[in-house]
């Protein structure tokens, strides 16, 4: 694990990025193979540079070697994804970098050594390596590479080994100019080490920032968990007095205390009904809080017709006051689905409640649902104030409210649709929004929410 940067030690995302980089290396290497073939052909036939037989054969052998180990890497890459195995993705990255540098050293030597334009690929590997490996490892690799490169350059200068020049590349030979050799090696070393330093510094800062954001996110999750636990505790305590109130009212409605006038009986029945509604609302709040706390849902077979009728009945009085007509168009072939009834009721209630809230008087709301293959499609359309086109993609963000809703001073918090999306997502479904809807008219564009749910 010494190959792992300290700043990225605890991140699963780091390992995912390493796997992604490894796959990226392999794809780039195939491109490099094709580029090397084209480079050889361009040098020999287009630019008319002269290559000796040993240069040409060395090029072909190294290019074939690169292709061979890259094919091997491509075949085993999917097996090297486990961070607990002996060979981890980071070992795989190091192996690729070392083999690439070995191959590049040979190519550099046979294309002119210190005169070759291929030396820039050393810098490329140093930058990529610094994104993955600790800076200490990269400094060691860079130092070793510079020692080899400098040794070959000086051995060529002192004519201990032959210089493999590409005839026609330069008018004058530079490998035997000591001032050029020393100046080039110094500049090259400086650029390599500075590249590693800057890249490692940027990567370290990014991982440090990511660490801070992760801690902040963990704190938010902890705060949300505490909030949901508090809500569950408080709301649960509210059930007892309401349940006691309903029990006392039932003493009246059941005539256990004797006959009561019809006027009092009517009031008692209404109070009992409101008490039962309050208990149901409390149960819904508890259910949603447990959903947000545990991120679990309880699925049962439910009737869509009954569910929609229940939601519509809930908003009947509100819709009637605004003279809003709510219509249902359903597909007779589908009624039963497997889902969490309480959460779906909450989601659909939120959508329909918003439609009523944002639709002016004498409006229309239409609910359509049909089966398409193994999916249920539900469309909630209205002819309300609509949503601006440039704000549609933000509508499911927490606390976001459309500008026209705020302009019309319609009350809201911007949290409802975010919860709706969470509920639909948890059912492996999709929810989309568009405006205008098919019910649109002059100055009333309306909106349509489309829900796609799998039929289990």
Short mmCIF file of C-alpha atoms in Angstrom, two decimals, residues 49-200:
data_model
loop_
_atom_site.label_atom_id
_atom_site.label_comp_id
_atom_site.label_asym_id
_atom_site.label_seq_id
_atom_site.Cartn_x
_atom_site.Cartn_y
_atom_site.Cartn_z
CA UNK A 49 14.63 10.50 -44.00
CA UNK A 50 17.15 7.70 -44.11
CA UNK A 51 16.90 4.85 -41.59
CA UNK A 52 19.50 2.15 -41.21
CA UNK A 53 18.41 -1.47 -41.17
CA UNK A 54 19.07 -1.74 -37.44
CA UNK A 55 16.93 1.37 -36.81
CA UNK A 56 14.09 0.03 -38.94
CA UNK A 57 14.16 -3.44 -37.38
CA UNK A 58 14.40 -1.97 -33.87
CA UNK A 59 11.37 0.20 -34.59
CA UNK A 60 9.38 -2.79 -35.82
CA UNK A 61 10.40 -5.00 -32.87
CA UNK A 62 9.60 -2.33 -30.24
CA UNK A 63 6.30 -1.48 -31.92
CA UNK A 64 5.37 -5.17 -31.99
CA UNK A 65 6.41 -5.52 -28.33
CA UNK A 66 4.15 -2.59 -27.37
CA UNK A 67 1.24 -4.16 -29.25
CA UNK A 68 1.86 -7.56 -27.64
CA UNK A 69 1.90 -6.41 -24.01
CA UNK A 70 -1.01 -4.05 -24.66
CA UNK A 71 -3.15 -6.93 -25.97
CA UNK A 72 -2.22 -8.88 -22.83
CA UNK A 73 -3.16 -5.90 -20.62
CA UNK A 74 -6.46 -5.52 -22.48
CA UNK A 75 -7.34 -9.16 -21.76
CA UNK A 76 -6.51 -9.08 -18.04
CA UNK A 77 -7.71 -5.55 -17.20
CA UNK A 78 -11.16 -6.70 -16.01
CA UNK A 79 -9.54 -9.13 -13.56
CA UNK A 80 -7.47 -6.41 -11.89
CA UNK A 81 -10.14 -4.37 -10.15
CA UNK A 82 -9.99 -5.77 -6.62
CA UNK A 83 -7.99 -3.60 -4.21
CA UNK A 84 -7.55 -6.58 -1.86
CA UNK A 85 -5.82 -8.82 -4.42
CA UNK A 86 -2.05 -9.24 -4.67
CA UNK A 87 -1.96 -7.18 -7.87
CA UNK A 88 -4.07 -4.06 -7.39
CA UNK A 89 -5.04 -1.53 -10.07
CA UNK A 90 -2.24 0.74 -8.86
CA UNK A 91 0.34 -2.05 -9.37
CA UNK A 92 -1.13 -2.49 -12.83
CA UNK A 93 -0.64 1.24 -13.51
CA UNK A 94 2.97 1.12 -12.34
CA UNK A 95 3.69 -1.89 -14.56
CA UNK A 96 2.25 -0.12 -17.59
CA UNK A 97 4.27 3.04 -16.93
CA UNK A 98 7.54 1.10 -16.49
CA UNK A 99 7.04 -0.94 -19.67
CA UNK A 100 6.14 2.21 -21.61
CA UNK A 101 9.26 4.01 -20.36
CA UNK A 102 11.42 0.99 -21.24
CA UNK A 103 9.99 0.90 -24.78
CA UNK A 104 10.27 4.67 -25.12
CA UNK A 105 13.95 4.60 -24.10
CA UNK A 106 14.71 2.18 -26.92
CA UNK A 107 12.73 4.24 -29.44
CA UNK A 108 14.48 7.42 -28.31
CA UNK A 109 17.91 5.85 -28.71
CA UNK A 110 17.21 4.55 -32.22
CA UNK A 111 15.69 7.86 -33.40
CA UNK A 112 18.67 10.03 -32.56
CA UNK A 113 18.97 9.96 -28.77
CA UNK A 114 19.28 13.52 -27.56
CA UNK A 115 18.28 14.78 -31.01
CA UNK A 116 14.93 12.93 -31.15
CA UNK A 117 11.59 14.77 -30.92
CA UNK A 118 10.18 11.75 -29.02
CA UNK A 119 11.72 12.90 -25.72
CA UNK A 120 8.53 14.89 -25.03
CA UNK A 121 6.68 11.61 -24.38
CA UNK A 122 8.80 11.19 -21.24
CA UNK A 123 7.16 14.33 -19.83
CA UNK A 124 3.73 13.02 -20.80
CA UNK A 125 4.30 9.84 -18.77
CA UNK A 126 5.59 11.81 -15.79
CA UNK A 127 2.40 13.90 -15.70
CA UNK A 128 0.10 10.88 -16.05
CA UNK A 129 2.08 8.94 -13.45
CA UNK A 130 1.86 11.84 -10.99
CA UNK A 131 -1.94 11.66 -11.20
CA UNK A 132 -1.81 8.12 -9.83
CA UNK A 133 1.36 7.43 -7.87
CA UNK A 134 2.92 9.19 -4.86
CA UNK A 135 5.36 11.95 -5.76
CA UNK A 136 8.24 10.06 -4.07
CA UNK A 137 7.76 7.11 -6.44
CA UNK A 138 7.54 9.43 -9.44
CA UNK A 139 10.69 11.33 -8.44
CA UNK A 140 12.51 8.00 -8.18
CA UNK A 141 11.25 6.86 -11.60
CA UNK A 142 12.10 10.25 -13.12
CA UNK A 143 15.57 10.24 -11.58
CA UNK A 144 16.26 6.73 -12.89
CA UNK A 145 14.96 7.68 -16.33
CA UNK A 146 17.14 10.83 -16.47
CA UNK A 147 20.21 8.84 -15.40
CA UNK A 148 19.65 6.37 -18.24
CA UNK A 149 18.88 9.11 -20.77
CA UNK A 150 21.91 11.16 -19.70
CA UNK A 151 24.14 8.09 -19.73
CA UNK A 152 23.16 7.18 -23.27
CA UNK A 153 23.66 10.80 -24.39
CA UNK A 154 27.14 11.03 -22.82
CA UNK A 155 28.14 7.58 -24.11
CA UNK A 156 27.17 8.74 -27.59
CA UNK A 157 29.11 11.99 -27.12
CA UNK A 158 32.26 10.14 -26.11
CA UNK A 159 31.64 7.66 -28.97
CA UNK A 160 31.56 4.68 -26.61
CA UNK A 161 28.29 3.57 -28.23
CA UNK A 162 27.27 4.44 -31.80
CA UNK A 163 24.97 7.37 -32.40
CA UNK A 164 21.79 6.33 -34.24
CA UNK A 165 21.00 9.49 -36.16
CA UNK A 166 18.05 9.95 -38.50
CA UNK A 167 19.71 11.26 -41.63
CA UNK A 168 17.88 14.30 -42.95
CA UNK A 169 16.20 15.24 -39.65
CA UNK A 170 18.73 17.99 -38.84
CA UNK A 171 21.28 19.77 -41.03
CA UNK A 172 23.87 19.58 -38.26
CA UNK A 173 24.56 16.89 -35.70
CA UNK A 174 23.94 18.03 -32.11
CA UNK A 175 24.86 14.94 -30.09
CA UNK A 176 28.59 15.77 -30.30
CA UNK A 177 28.15 19.37 -29.09
CA UNK A 178 28.97 19.25 -25.36
CA UNK A 179 27.33 22.62 -24.61
CA UNK A 180 24.11 21.45 -26.27
CA UNK A 181 24.20 18.10 -24.48
CA UNK A 182 24.70 19.64 -21.02
CA UNK A 183 22.17 22.41 -21.64
CA UNK A 184 19.57 20.01 -22.98
CA UNK A 185 19.99 17.49 -20.16
CA UNK A 186 19.71 20.24 -17.54
CA UNK A 187 16.60 21.76 -19.16
CA UNK A 188 15.01 18.36 -19.69
CA UNK A 189 15.62 17.31 -16.07
CA UNK A 190 14.26 20.62 -14.80
CA UNK A 191 11.06 20.32 -16.87
CA UNK A 192 10.51 16.69 -15.78
CA UNK A 193 10.88 17.41 -12.05
CA UNK A 194 8.82 20.60 -12.21
CA UNK A 195 6.07 18.73 -14.09
CA UNK A 196 5.97 16.09 -11.36
CA UNK A 197 5.97 18.72 -8.61
CA UNK A 198 3.16 20.81 -10.12
CA UNK A 199 1.00 17.80 -11.02
CA UNK A 200 1.46 16.19 -7.59
#
